[in-house]
Short mmCIF file of C-alpha atoms in Angstrom, two decimals:
data_model
loop_
_atom_site.label_atom_id
_atom_site.label_comp_id
_atom_site.label_asym_id
_atom_site.label_seq_id
_atom_site.Cartn_x
_atom_site.Cartn_y
_atom_site.Cartn_z
CA UNK W 1 -5.97 -23.50 37.33
CA UNK W 2 -8.21 -22.09 40.11
CA UNK W 3 -10.55 -19.46 38.61
CA UNK W 4 -10.51 -20.63 35.27
CA UNK W 5 -13.88 -20.58 33.33
CA UNK W 6 -15.77 -23.53 33.66
CA UNK W 7 -18.93 -24.00 31.79
CA UNK W 8 -20.02 -27.07 32.91
CA UNK W 9 -22.17 -27.08 36.67
CA UNK W 10 -19.56 -29.40 38.43
CA UNK W 11 -19.80 -28.04 42.01
CA UNK W 12 -23.25 -29.31 42.71
CA UNK W 13 -22.46 -32.96 41.62
CA UNK W 14 -22.02 -35.86 44.30
CA UNK W 15 -18.36 -36.21 43.49
CA UNK W 16 -17.52 -32.60 45.12
CA UNK W 17 -19.18 -34.17 48.22
CA UNK W 18 -17.35 -37.63 48.52
CA UNK W 19 -14.11 -37.07 46.73
CA UNK W 20 -12.53 -35.06 49.34
CA UNK W 21 -13.43 -37.18 52.17
CA UNK W 22 -12.26 -40.04 50.27
CA UNK W 23 -8.80 -38.40 49.06
CA UNK W 24 -8.26 -37.44 52.87
CA UNK W 25 -8.40 -41.08 53.99
CA UNK W 26 -6.08 -42.00 51.02
CA UNK W 27 -3.75 -39.37 52.12
CA UNK W 28 -3.73 -39.88 55.59
CA UNK W 29 -3.14 -44.05 54.93
CA UNK W 30 -0.37 -43.10 52.24
CA UNK W 31 1.41 -40.73 54.98
CA UNK W 32 0.99 -43.22 57.79
CA UNK W 33 2.78 -46.25 55.31
CA UNK W 34 5.26 -43.41 53.89
CA UNK W 35 6.31 -42.72 57.27
CA UNK W 36 6.57 -46.37 58.53
CA UNK W 37 8.57 -46.86 55.27
CA UNK W 38 11.04 -44.03 56.11
CA UNK W 39 11.25 -44.80 60.02
CA UNK W 40 12.34 -48.53 59.23
CA UNK W 41 14.86 -47.39 56.26
CA UNK W 42 16.34 -45.35 59.43
CA UNK W 43 16.52 -48.14 61.70
CA UNK W 44 18.02 -50.11 59.20
CA UNK W 45 20.73 -47.63 58.12
CA UNK W 46 21.25 -47.10 62.26
CA UNK W 47 21.70 -50.74 62.67
CA UNK W 48 23.90 -51.16 59.71
CA UNK W 49 26.08 -48.53 61.10
CA UNK W 50 26.01 -49.52 64.46
CA UNK W 51 26.68 -53.30 63.96
CA UNK W 52 29.34 -53.01 61.08
CA UNK W 53 32.82 -52.60 62.42
CA UNK W 54 31.63 -54.54 65.50
CA UNK W 55 31.72 -58.33 66.85
CA UNK W 56 30.83 -59.88 70.24
CA UNK W 57 32.24 -62.58 71.92
CA UNK W 58 30.10 -64.76 73.79
CA UNK W 59 31.78 -66.68 76.82
CA UNK W 60 29.61 -69.47 78.50
CA UNK W 61 29.78 -69.59 82.20
CA UNK W 62 31.93 -72.58 83.70
CA UNK W 63 30.60 -74.64 85.67
CA UNK W 64 32.28 -76.30 89.49
CA UNK W 65 33.25 -74.85 92.67
CA UNK W 66 35.10 -71.43 91.68
CA UNK W 67 32.55 -70.81 88.50
CA UNK W 68 32.92 -67.23 88.69
CA UNK W 69 36.54 -67.31 88.77
CA UNK W 70 36.47 -69.66 85.84
CA UNK W 71 34.16 -67.50 84.00
CA UNK W 72 36.72 -64.67 84.80
CA UNK W 73 39.63 -66.35 83.61
CA UNK W 74 38.01 -67.31 80.21
CA UNK W 75 36.79 -63.66 79.68
CA UNK W 76 40.17 -62.20 80.39
CA UNK W 77 41.77 -65.14 77.90
CA UNK W 78 39.34 -64.31 75.09
CA UNK W 79 39.93 -60.71 75.74
CA UNK W 80 43.70 -61.50 74.74
CA UNK W 81 42.82 -63.67 72.14
CA UNK W 82 41.09 -61.03 70.26
CA UNK W 83 43.30 -58.22 70.92
CA UNK W 84 46.25 -60.26 68.98
CA UNK W 85 43.90 -60.17 66.18
CA UNK W 86 45.30 -57.83 63.46
CA UNK W 87 42.85 -54.74 62.71
CA UNK W 88 40.83 -55.17 66.38
CA UNK W 89 41.03 -51.68 67.66
CA UNK W 90 39.55 -52.06 71.20
CA UNK W 91 38.09 -54.82 73.16
CA UNK W 92 35.98 -54.28 75.94
CA UNK W 93 34.31 -57.10 78.31
CA UNK W 94 31.09 -56.62 80.03
CA UNK W 95 31.72 -57.69 83.33
CA UNK W 96 28.58 -59.59 85.06
CA UNK W 97 27.42 -56.43 86.81
CA UNK W 98 27.11 -54.62 83.43
CA UNK W 99 25.73 -57.81 81.95
CA UNK W 100 22.88 -57.87 84.62
CA UNK W 101 22.11 -54.45 84.12
CA UNK W 102 21.67 -55.26 80.29
CA UNK W 103 19.00 -57.78 80.96
CA UNK W 104 17.17 -55.81 83.79
CA UNK W 105 14.52 -55.04 81.48
CA UNK W 106 13.47 -58.63 80.67
CA UNK W 107 14.55 -60.45 83.79
CA UNK W 108 14.36 -57.85 86.52
CA UNK W 109 17.03 -56.98 89.09
CA UNK W 110 15.99 -59.62 91.65
CA UNK W 111 18.80 -62.05 93.65
CA UNK W 112 17.44 -64.42 92.02
CA UNK W 113 19.03 -63.20 88.71
CA UNK W 114 22.39 -62.77 90.17
CA UNK W 115 22.83 -66.40 90.89
CA UNK W 116 21.97 -67.53 87.42
CA UNK W 117 24.84 -68.80 85.02
CA UNK W 118 24.92 -65.99 82.83
CA UNK W 119 26.99 -65.66 79.58
CA UNK W 120 29.48 -63.08 79.52
CA UNK W 121 30.08 -60.51 76.60
CA UNK W 122 32.72 -58.96 75.19
CA UNK W 123 32.13 -56.10 72.57
CA UNK W 124 35.24 -55.96 70.05
CA UNK W 125 35.57 -53.06 67.83
CA UNK W 126 37.47 -53.81 64.18
CA UNK W 127 38.72 -51.49 61.65
CA UNK W 128 36.20 -51.62 58.82
CA UNK W 129 38.96 -50.94 56.51
CA UNK W 130 40.87 -54.46 57.38
CA UNK W 131 39.39 -57.82 56.01
CA UNK W 132 39.44 -60.17 58.70
CA UNK W 133 39.41 -63.92 58.50
CA UNK W 134 36.18 -64.46 61.08
CA UNK W 135 35.97 -67.89 60.34
CA UNK W 136 39.75 -68.54 61.48
CA UNK W 137 39.39 -65.80 64.18
CA UNK W 138 36.26 -67.88 65.59
CA UNK W 139 38.27 -71.10 65.26
CA UNK W 140 41.12 -70.06 67.03
CA UNK W 141 39.00 -68.62 70.05
CA UNK W 142 37.26 -71.51 70.46
CA UNK W 143 40.26 -73.93 70.58
CA UNK W 144 41.62 -71.27 73.02
CA UNK W 145 38.79 -70.59 75.44
CA UNK W 146 36.07 -73.12 76.29
CA UNK W 147 32.90 -72.06 75.68
CA UNK W 148 33.71 -69.09 73.69
CA UNK W 149 31.91 -67.95 70.45
CA UNK W 150 32.26 -65.25 67.83
CA UNK W 151 29.40 -63.37 66.39
CA UNK W 152 29.60 -61.07 63.75
CA UNK W 153 25.79 -59.78 63.53
CA UNK W 154 25.53 -60.35 59.95
CA UNK W 155 23.03 -63.63 60.07
CA UNK W 156 20.76 -61.51 62.77
CA UNK W 157 21.10 -58.20 60.99
CA UNK W 158 20.28 -60.09 57.42
CA UNK W 159 16.92 -61.53 58.61
CA UNK W 160 16.43 -58.25 60.16
CA UNK W 161 16.84 -56.21 57.17
CA UNK W 162 14.88 -58.52 55.23
CA UNK W 163 12.10 -58.09 56.96
CA UNK W 164 12.38 -54.50 57.07
CA UNK W 165 12.84 -54.77 53.40
CA UNK W 166 9.36 -56.66 53.23
CA UNK W 167 7.85 -53.84 55.24
CA UNK W 168 9.23 -51.17 53.34
CA UNK W 169 7.94 -53.01 49.59
CA UNK W 170 4.79 -53.92 51.49
CA UNK W 171 4.20 -49.84 52.34
CA UNK W 172 5.14 -48.99 48.54
CA UNK W 173 2.10 -51.85 48.13
CA UNK W 174 -0.25 -49.90 50.27
CA UNK W 175 0.56 -46.41 48.48
CA UNK W 176 0.22 -47.67 45.11
CA UNK W 177 -3.19 -49.83 46.11
CA UNK W 178 -4.17 -45.79 47.76
CA UNK W 179 -3.18 -44.79 44.61
CA UNK W 180 -5.30 -47.05 42.37
CA UNK W 181 -8.31 -46.64 44.59
CA UNK W 182 -8.31 -43.03 44.29
CA UNK W 183 -7.90 -43.33 40.64
CA UNK W 184 -10.97 -45.72 40.04
CA UNK W 185 -13.13 -43.49 42.48
CA UNK W 186 -12.27 -40.42 39.98
CA UNK W 187 -13.10 -42.76 37.27
CA UNK W 188 -16.25 -43.55 38.61
CA UNK W 189 -17.28 -40.00 39.64
CA UNK W 190 -15.86 -38.22 36.22
CA UNK W 191 -17.82 -40.76 34.11
CA UNK W 192 -21.19 -40.12 36.89
CA UNK W 193 -20.58 -36.30 36.22
CA UNK W 194 -20.40 -37.04 32.22
CA UNK W 195 -23.53 -38.82 32.19
CA UNK W 196 -25.40 -36.20 34.47
CA UNK W 197 -23.99 -32.93 31.96
CA UNK W 198 -24.34 -35.36 28.70
CA UNK W 199 -26.72 -32.65 27.36
CA UNK W 200 -24.11 -29.83 28.32
CA UNK W 201 -21.02 -31.81 27.16
CA UNK W 202 -23.07 -32.31 23.87
CA UNK W 203 -23.60 -28.59 23.11
CA UNK W 204 -20.21 -27.74 23.89
CA UNK W 205 -19.00 -30.68 21.30
CA UNK W 206 -21.56 -29.20 18.76
CA UNK W 207 -20.41 -26.29 18.87
CA UNK W 208 -16.84 -26.78 18.32
CA UNK W 209 -15.05 -27.38 21.66
CA UNK W 210 -12.14 -29.37 21.64
CA UNK W 211 -11.91 -32.69 23.92
CA UNK W 212 -9.56 -31.32 26.10
CA UNK W 213 -11.58 -27.80 26.77
CA UNK W 214 -14.05 -30.25 28.36
CA UNK W 215 -11.80 -32.56 29.83
CA UNK W 216 -9.77 -29.53 31.47
CA UNK W 217 -12.71 -28.20 33.34
CA UNK W 218 -12.95 -31.79 34.71
CA UNK W 219 -9.54 -32.22 35.64
CA UNK W 220 -9.71 -28.53 37.49
CA UNK W 221 -12.55 -29.86 39.30
CA UNK W 222 -10.71 -32.97 40.55
CA UNK W 223 -7.90 -31.32 41.23
CA UNK W 224 -9.65 -28.94 43.19
CA UNK W 225 -11.13 -31.44 45.41
CA UNK W 226 -8.05 -33.54 45.32
CA UNK W 227 -6.10 -30.93 47.12
CA UNK W 228 -8.97 -29.97 49.61
CA UNK W 229 -9.10 -33.38 50.56
CA UNK W 230 -5.13 -34.10 50.36
CA UNK W 231 -4.83 -31.18 52.71
CA UNK W 232 -7.68 -32.60 55.20
CA UNK W 233 -5.93 -35.93 55.11
CA UNK W 234 -2.36 -34.15 56.11
CA UNK W 235 -3.94 -32.48 58.72
CA UNK W 236 -5.18 -35.98 60.22
CA UNK W 237 -1.95 -37.35 59.53
CA UNK W 238 0.62 -34.80 60.95
CA UNK W 239 -0.86 -34.88 64.55
CA UNK W 240 -1.30 -39.16 64.19
CA UNK W 241 2.51 -39.36 63.43
CA UNK W 242 3.45 -36.70 66.22
CA UNK W 243 1.48 -38.78 68.90
CA UNK W 244 3.15 -42.26 67.49
CA UNK W 245 6.53 -40.36 67.89
CA UNK W 246 5.87 -39.13 71.01
CA UNK W 247 4.69 -42.54 72.21
CA UNK W 248 7.78 -44.51 70.93
CA UNK W 249 10.08 -41.79 72.51
CA UNK W 250 8.54 -42.78 75.73
CA UNK W 251 9.14 -46.32 75.50
CA UNK W 252 11.38 -47.74 78.40
CA UNK W 253 14.41 -49.96 77.93
CA UNK W 254 15.70 -48.61 74.85
CA UNK W 255 15.24 -51.52 73.06
CA UNK W 256 13.85 -49.56 69.85
CA UNK W 257 16.25 -47.23 68.00
CA UNK W 258 14.94 -43.67 67.99
CA UNK W 259 11.66 -43.61 65.20
CA UNK W 260 12.11 -40.11 64.10
CA UNK W 261 11.24 -39.43 60.66
CA UNK W 262 14.03 -37.99 58.55
CA UNK W 263 13.36 -34.56 56.44
CA UNK W 264 12.79 -36.11 52.91
CA UNK W 265 10.09 -38.21 54.93
CA UNK W 266 8.53 -35.04 55.93
CA UNK W 267 8.75 -33.55 52.26
CA UNK W 268 7.31 -36.36 50.94
CA UNK W 269 4.16 -36.80 53.31
CA UNK W 270 3.76 -32.91 52.75
CA UNK W 271 3.70 -33.37 48.91
CA UNK W 272 1.25 -36.42 49.10
CA UNK W 273 -1.85 -33.86 48.77
CA UNK W 274 -0.49 -32.20 45.69
CA UNK W 275 0.58 -35.95 44.05
CA UNK W 276 -3.17 -36.72 45.01
CA UNK W 277 -4.64 -34.16 43.24
CA UNK W 278 -2.71 -34.49 40.57
CA UNK W 279 -2.93 -37.87 40.37
CA UNK W 280 -6.94 -36.99 40.47
CA UNK W 281 -6.38 -34.23 37.95
CA UNK W 282 -4.73 -36.51 35.21
CA UNK W 283 -7.61 -39.28 35.96
CA UNK W 284 -10.17 -37.18 35.52
CA UNK W 285 -8.47 -35.75 32.17
CA UNK W 286 -8.17 -39.31 30.60
CA UNK W 287 -11.51 -40.53 31.53
CA UNK W 288 -13.16 -37.75 29.84
CA UNK W 289 -10.79 -38.27 26.48
CA UNK W 290 -11.86 -41.74 26.62
CA UNK W 291 -15.08 -41.13 27.29
CA UNK W 292 -15.30 -37.99 24.26
CA UNK W 293 -13.22 -40.41 22.02
CA UNK W 294 -16.72 -42.24 21.23
CA UNK W 295 -18.30 -38.91 20.37
CA UNK W 296 -18.21 -38.46 16.32
CA UNK S 1 -15.63 -14.68 8.32
CA UNK S 2 -14.44 -17.40 5.58
CA UNK S 3 -17.32 -16.72 3.40
CA UNK S 4 -16.96 -18.69 -0.14
CA UNK S 5 -17.78 -17.41 -3.36
CA UNK S 6 -21.48 -17.77 -3.86
CA UNK S 7 -22.31 -21.07 -5.99
CA UNK S 8 -19.94 -23.07 -4.77
CA UNK S 9 -21.41 -25.80 -2.99
CA UNK S 10 -20.93 -25.63 0.60
CA UNK S 11 -22.31 -29.05 1.44
CA UNK S 12 -23.09 -32.21 -0.79
CA UNK S 13 -24.45 -35.40 0.05
CA UNK S 14 -23.94 -38.47 -2.21
CA UNK S 15 -26.39 -41.60 -1.68
CA UNK S 16 -26.09 -40.87 2.24
CA UNK S 17 -27.94 -43.53 4.69
CA UNK S 18 -28.15 -43.37 8.09
CA UNK S 19 -29.68 -46.03 10.79
CA UNK S 20 -29.67 -45.65 14.79
CA UNK S 21 -28.23 -48.89 15.82
CA UNK S 22 -29.48 -51.91 14.05
CA UNK S 23 -33.19 -50.31 13.36
CA UNK S 24 -34.09 -49.31 10.01
CA UNK S 25 -32.64 -46.97 7.62
CA UNK S 26 -34.11 -43.20 8.71
CA UNK S 27 -32.47 -41.80 5.94
CA UNK S 28 -32.12 -43.70 2.57
CA UNK S 29 -29.82 -42.63 -0.22
CA UNK S 30 -30.05 -38.76 0.13
CA UNK S 31 -28.34 -36.96 -2.66
CA UNK S 32 -27.99 -33.21 -2.83
CA UNK S 33 -25.87 -29.98 -2.71
CA UNK S 34 -26.13 -26.82 -1.18
CA UNK S 35 -24.27 -23.66 -3.24
CA UNK S 36 -22.74 -21.31 -0.83
CA UNK S 37 -24.57 -18.09 0.14
CA UNK S 38 -28.09 -19.99 -0.70
CA UNK S 39 -30.98 -19.75 1.62
CA UNK S 40 -33.16 -23.74 1.94
CA UNK S 41 -35.87 -24.55 3.54
CA UNK S 42 -35.88 -28.25 4.45
CA UNK S 43 -39.33 -29.15 4.76
CA UNK S 44 -41.24 -32.71 5.50
CA UNK S 45 -43.67 -33.96 7.56
CA UNK S 46 -42.91 -34.66 11.25
CA UNK S 47 -40.75 -37.94 11.64
CA UNK S 48 -39.40 -37.68 7.76
CA UNK S 49 -35.99 -37.17 9.01
CA UNK S 50 -35.28 -33.45 8.95
CA UNK S 51 -33.47 -33.49 12.27
CA UNK S 52 -31.61 -36.44 11.68
CA UNK S 53 -30.69 -34.44 8.04
CA UNK S 54 -29.45 -31.97 10.29
CA UNK S 55 -27.79 -33.63 12.79
CA UNK S 56 -25.45 -34.87 10.00
CA UNK S 57 -25.17 -31.64 8.31
CA UNK S 58 -23.81 -30.28 11.69
CA UNK S 59 -21.65 -33.27 12.39
CA UNK S 60 -23.57 -34.55 15.45
CA UNK S 61 -23.74 -37.98 13.81
CA UNK S 62 -21.44 -40.00 10.82
CA UNK S 63 -23.58 -41.68 8.30
CA UNK S 64 -24.13 -45.43 8.05
CA UNK S 65 -23.10 -45.41 4.41
CA UNK S 66 -22.90 -43.00 1.47
CA UNK S 67 -20.66 -39.54 1.13
CA UNK S 68 -20.72 -36.05 3.38
CA UNK S 69 -18.75 -33.50 2.07
CA UNK S 70 -18.72 -30.25 3.97
CA UNK S 71 -16.53 -27.42 2.91
CA UNK S 72 -14.87 -29.61 0.63
CA UNK S 73 -13.66 -31.90 3.30
CA UNK S 74 -15.12 -35.60 3.10
CA UNK S 75 -16.35 -36.28 6.53
CA UNK S 76 -15.53 -40.15 6.25
CA UNK S 77 -11.93 -39.25 5.80
CA UNK S 78 -11.66 -35.95 7.98
CA UNK S 79 -9.93 -36.79 11.33
CA UNK S 80 -11.74 -36.71 14.47
CA UNK S 81 -9.63 -34.01 16.04
CA UNK S 82 -9.98 -31.91 12.80
CA UNK S 83 -13.71 -31.70 13.36
CA UNK S 84 -14.21 -29.35 15.95
CA UNK S 85 -12.47 -26.34 13.23
CA UNK S 86 -15.33 -27.67 10.71
CA UNK S 87 -18.14 -27.17 13.71
CA UNK S 88 -17.05 -23.67 14.35
CA UNK S 89 -17.85 -22.69 10.88
CA UNK S 90 -21.43 -23.98 11.60
CA UNK S 91 -23.86 -22.27 13.66
CA UNK S 92 -26.88 -24.05 14.86
CA UNK S 93 -30.44 -23.03 16.27
CA UNK S 94 -31.53 -26.69 18.02
CA UNK S 95 -35.13 -27.33 18.11
CA UNK S 96 -35.41 -27.53 22.24
CA UNK S 97 -32.83 -24.42 21.79
CA UNK S 98 -30.33 -26.39 24.16
CA UNK S 99 -29.34 -23.37 26.16
CA UNK S 100 -27.61 -24.13 29.35
CA UNK S 101 -29.76 -23.57 32.34
CA UNK S 102 -27.06 -22.67 34.90
CA UNK S 103 -25.67 -19.79 32.16
CA UNK S 104 -27.04 -16.36 31.83
CA UNK S 105 -28.28 -15.34 28.41
CA UNK S 106 -24.43 -13.66 28.07
CA UNK S 107 -22.72 -16.61 28.59
CA UNK S 108 -24.77 -19.23 26.68
CA UNK S 109 -24.07 -16.72 23.86
CA UNK S 110 -20.22 -16.19 24.62
CA UNK S 111 -19.85 -20.41 24.60
CA UNK S 112 -18.90 -20.35 20.96
CA UNK S 113 -16.51 -17.49 21.62
CA UNK S 114 -15.14 -19.02 24.66
CA UNK S 115 -14.50 -22.62 23.15
CA UNK S 116 -12.32 -20.97 20.44
CA UNK S 117 -10.48 -19.24 23.39
CA UNK S 118 -11.66 -15.42 22.40
CA UNK S 119 -10.58 -12.80 25.09
CA UNK S 120 -13.06 -12.18 27.59
CA UNK S 121 -12.90 -8.36 26.83
CA UNK S 122 -13.52 -8.94 23.01
CA UNK S 123 -16.79 -11.14 24.78
CA UNK S 124 -17.89 -8.57 26.81
CA UNK S 125 -17.91 -5.97 23.57
CA UNK S 126 -19.36 -8.30 21.20
CA UNK S 127 -22.17 -10.43 23.13
CA UNK S 128 -24.12 -7.47 24.69
CA UNK S 129 -24.10 -5.60 21.10
CA UNK S 130 -25.47 -9.22 19.62
CA UNK S 131 -27.82 -9.72 22.33
CA UNK S 132 -29.45 -6.10 22.07
CA UNK S 133 -29.51 -6.42 18.31
CA UNK S 134 -32.21 -9.65 18.83
CA UNK S 135 -33.83 -7.17 21.46
CA UNK S 136 -32.53 -8.80 24.60
CA UNK S 137 -30.31 -5.75 25.86
CA UNK S 138 -32.18 -6.01 29.25
CA UNK S 139 -31.77 -9.82 30.05
CA UNK S 140 -28.13 -10.04 29.95
CA UNK S 141 -28.12 -11.46 32.96
CA UNK S 142 -31.03 -13.44 33.16
CA UNK S 143 -30.79 -17.42 33.03
CA UNK S 144 -33.12 -19.37 30.60
CA UNK S 145 -35.61 -20.49 33.29
CA UNK S 146 -36.79 -16.81 33.65
CA UNK S 147 -37.07 -16.26 30.00
CA UNK S 148 -40.18 -16.79 27.58
CA UNK S 149 -39.79 -19.27 24.67
CA UNK S 150 -39.02 -16.59 22.26
CA UNK S 151 -36.47 -14.97 24.40
CA UNK S 152 -35.18 -18.51 24.65
CA UNK S 153 -35.34 -18.74 21.03
CA UNK S 154 -33.52 -15.30 20.23
CA UNK S 155 -30.83 -16.53 22.95
CA UNK S 156 -30.50 -19.74 20.91
CA UNK S 157 -30.52 -17.97 17.58
CA UNK S 158 -27.62 -15.36 18.95
CA UNK S 159 -25.71 -18.26 19.99
CA UNK S 160 -25.73 -19.92 17.11
CA UNK S 161 -24.30 -16.60 14.83
CA UNK S 162 -21.87 -14.91 17.49
CA UNK S 163 -19.13 -16.85 15.64
CA UNK S 164 -20.12 -15.78 12.27
CA UNK S 165 -20.53 -19.00 11.13
CA UNK S 166 -20.77 -20.25 7.19
CA UNK S 167 -23.50 -22.50 7.63
CA UNK S 168 -26.70 -21.58 10.17
CA UNK S 169 -29.06 -24.75 10.21
CA UNK S 170 -32.18 -23.99 12.29
CA UNK S 171 -34.38 -26.78 13.29
CA UNK S 172 -37.61 -25.75 13.55
CA UNK S 173 -36.69 -22.16 14.74
CA UNK S 174 -40.39 -20.60 14.61
CA UNK S 175 -41.80 -23.63 16.32
CA UNK S 176 -42.59 -22.01 19.58
CA UNK S 177 -43.08 -18.44 19.01
CA UNK S 178 -46.17 -16.49 17.67
CA UNK S 179 -46.21 -15.34 13.93
CA UNK S 180 -44.99 -11.85 14.53
CA UNK S 181 -41.82 -13.04 16.40
CA UNK S 182 -41.36 -15.63 13.41
CA UNK S 183 -41.51 -13.16 10.64
CA UNK S 184 -39.01 -11.29 12.60
CA UNK S 185 -36.72 -14.32 12.62
CA UNK S 186 -36.95 -15.14 9.40
CA UNK S 187 -35.97 -11.39 8.65
CA UNK S 188 -32.99 -11.90 10.47
CA UNK S 189 -32.03 -15.18 8.72
CA UNK S 190 -32.39 -13.19 5.29
CA UNK S 191 -30.33 -10.33 6.53
CA UNK S 192 -27.59 -13.09 7.82
CA UNK S 193 -27.61 -14.65 4.22
CA UNK S 194 -26.97 -11.30 2.59
CA UNK S 195 -23.85 -11.14 4.78
CA UNK S 196 -22.93 -14.43 3.00
CA UNK S 197 -24.13 -17.12 5.41
CA UNK S 198 -25.58 -20.10 3.86
CA UNK S 199 -28.54 -21.01 5.86
CA UNK S 200 -30.96 -23.89 6.43
CA UNK S 201 -34.56 -23.67 7.87
CA UNK S 202 -35.68 -27.01 8.77
CA UNK S 203 -39.77 -26.49 9.38
CA UNK S 204 -42.88 -28.14 8.77
CA UNK S 205 -44.97 -25.13 8.81
CA UNK S 206 -46.04 -24.83 5.14
CA UNK S 207 -48.00 -21.44 5.68
CA UNK S 208 -44.24 -19.98 6.72
CA UNK S 209 -42.62 -21.78 3.49
CA UNK S 210 -45.41 -19.83 1.59
CA UNK S 211 -44.71 -16.81 2.82
CA UNK S 212 -41.01 -16.86 1.83
CA UNK S 213 -42.38 -18.80 -1.62
CA UNK S 214 -39.06 -17.31 -3.36
CA UNK S 215 -36.69 -19.18 -1.44
CA UNK S 216 -35.69 -23.04 -2.59
CA UNK S 217 -36.38 -26.15 -0.48
CA UNK S 218 -35.26 -29.48 0.27
CA UNK S 219 -38.16 -31.75 0.90
CA UNK S 220 -37.68 -34.84 2.57
CA UNK S 221 -40.03 -38.08 3.20
CA UNK S 222 -39.88 -41.28 4.55
CA UNK S 223 -36.22 -40.83 5.23
CA UNK S 224 -35.87 -39.68 0.89
CA UNK S 225 -34.94 -36.47 -0.35
CA UNK S 226 -38.00 -36.59 -3.00
CA UNK S 227 -37.46 -32.78 -4.39
CA UNK S 228 -34.55 -30.02 -4.43
CA UNK S 229 -36.64 -27.25 -5.42
CA UNK S 230 -34.61 -24.35 -6.74
CA UNK S 231 -35.24 -20.48 -5.86
CA UNK S 232 -37.81 -18.84 -8.10
CA UNK S 233 -37.33 -16.99 -10.38
CA UNK S 234 -37.53 -13.01 -9.15
CA UNK S 235 -37.73 -14.52 -5.69
#
């Protein structure tokens, strides 16, 4: 592909100056979108994995003089109810101290917070292979323990997954748009190049050159420019992704899951320059064939 | 070279008409045939339609009506992808040479071989030989912009004949050179003709035609072929 003979002086064309920069920008944006899609996919998987097989029981605080003791009693009752459910592997109640620790990133650790009537949480681990009638368990729980409710996270998770899937599709649409813009630019650049070199193309045509002989020269040039631009874009994207990852890891509170990019993500991003160059090459080739087909 | 038996028609025009866009017909009811191995002048005043007729012959245009048969192929029914193979059997010397300014003389002459996929070793062997034959052995690496009109013309002729064409079409090949070089070019064409190449030289230089009075001519005026004169006896 490289080093092949070319009869057309394409190196001096305007396309040679702007196409690499455009492809660089496109690859940079595509790398961001692809990285975002992979990270979100990983986050969904981890949430799904973490949440499946777990239930949370929420116990509202009791009122009155002995509120604390009454609440402890409700928690104890709820733990007992849940332990009797077939398929439950572990039941672990969070005491008030642990609940406060969970809320500390949002509410702080002042004494005022300690006086607030906070609901108590019970973490329940179930055997994922055993079917549990959650509606029946929730009913039994609310009858046995006033103010207790069961949450299997499904509603929360499904909404979150829907949001994440939407973002993933958005990333795919962004990559497709980037590809379309790159193609349109290559079409424009190729047609301009063909107009500039019309005289040479006509001579080649008249001495018996097949359309593909001419198209190959434009395609080779587009590929070379695409690779050069793509590598520039990759060179910009990798430090940016590293910086974003580093910033995400520094976030305090731990409410965000780990934003690491899987190996497949890195491989896909590394292939983007090749994909962009391939797209540019194919587009140039088809454009030249389309234009030459109008010659006799 | 795949030269045909002398005498068979290499090219035939039947009632051919040509117009550019919606303009008037620049060629009207052109009918003639050229036998293989012949050498014809295509004569007529400037603007008579010589170049348009040549463009039809080298498949740079398709007729708007009538029938063109080249190498026994009806051009109207020949598929587009089959045309390059026919074009490779035709050598063309354009009036304005149409050399590629960014390429050397050697690369310009090598073009017809490169489009055919001839090996580079063959190109480096044959092209310098031909350029030496047309007197440009010292100008292999010269760009067209550094060559004189006569030198450019010889490069153009070398490019037209490097592929050993069956049919050589030359549009005013002596228009930009002095008499001495014009005669040398004509003798060169005669040598090629003796080797079997059918040759058509378009010219409005009546003096040149008179010097080669033995050659037949196709005469065109106002877009119509007015006479096809056969070779003179004893020519």
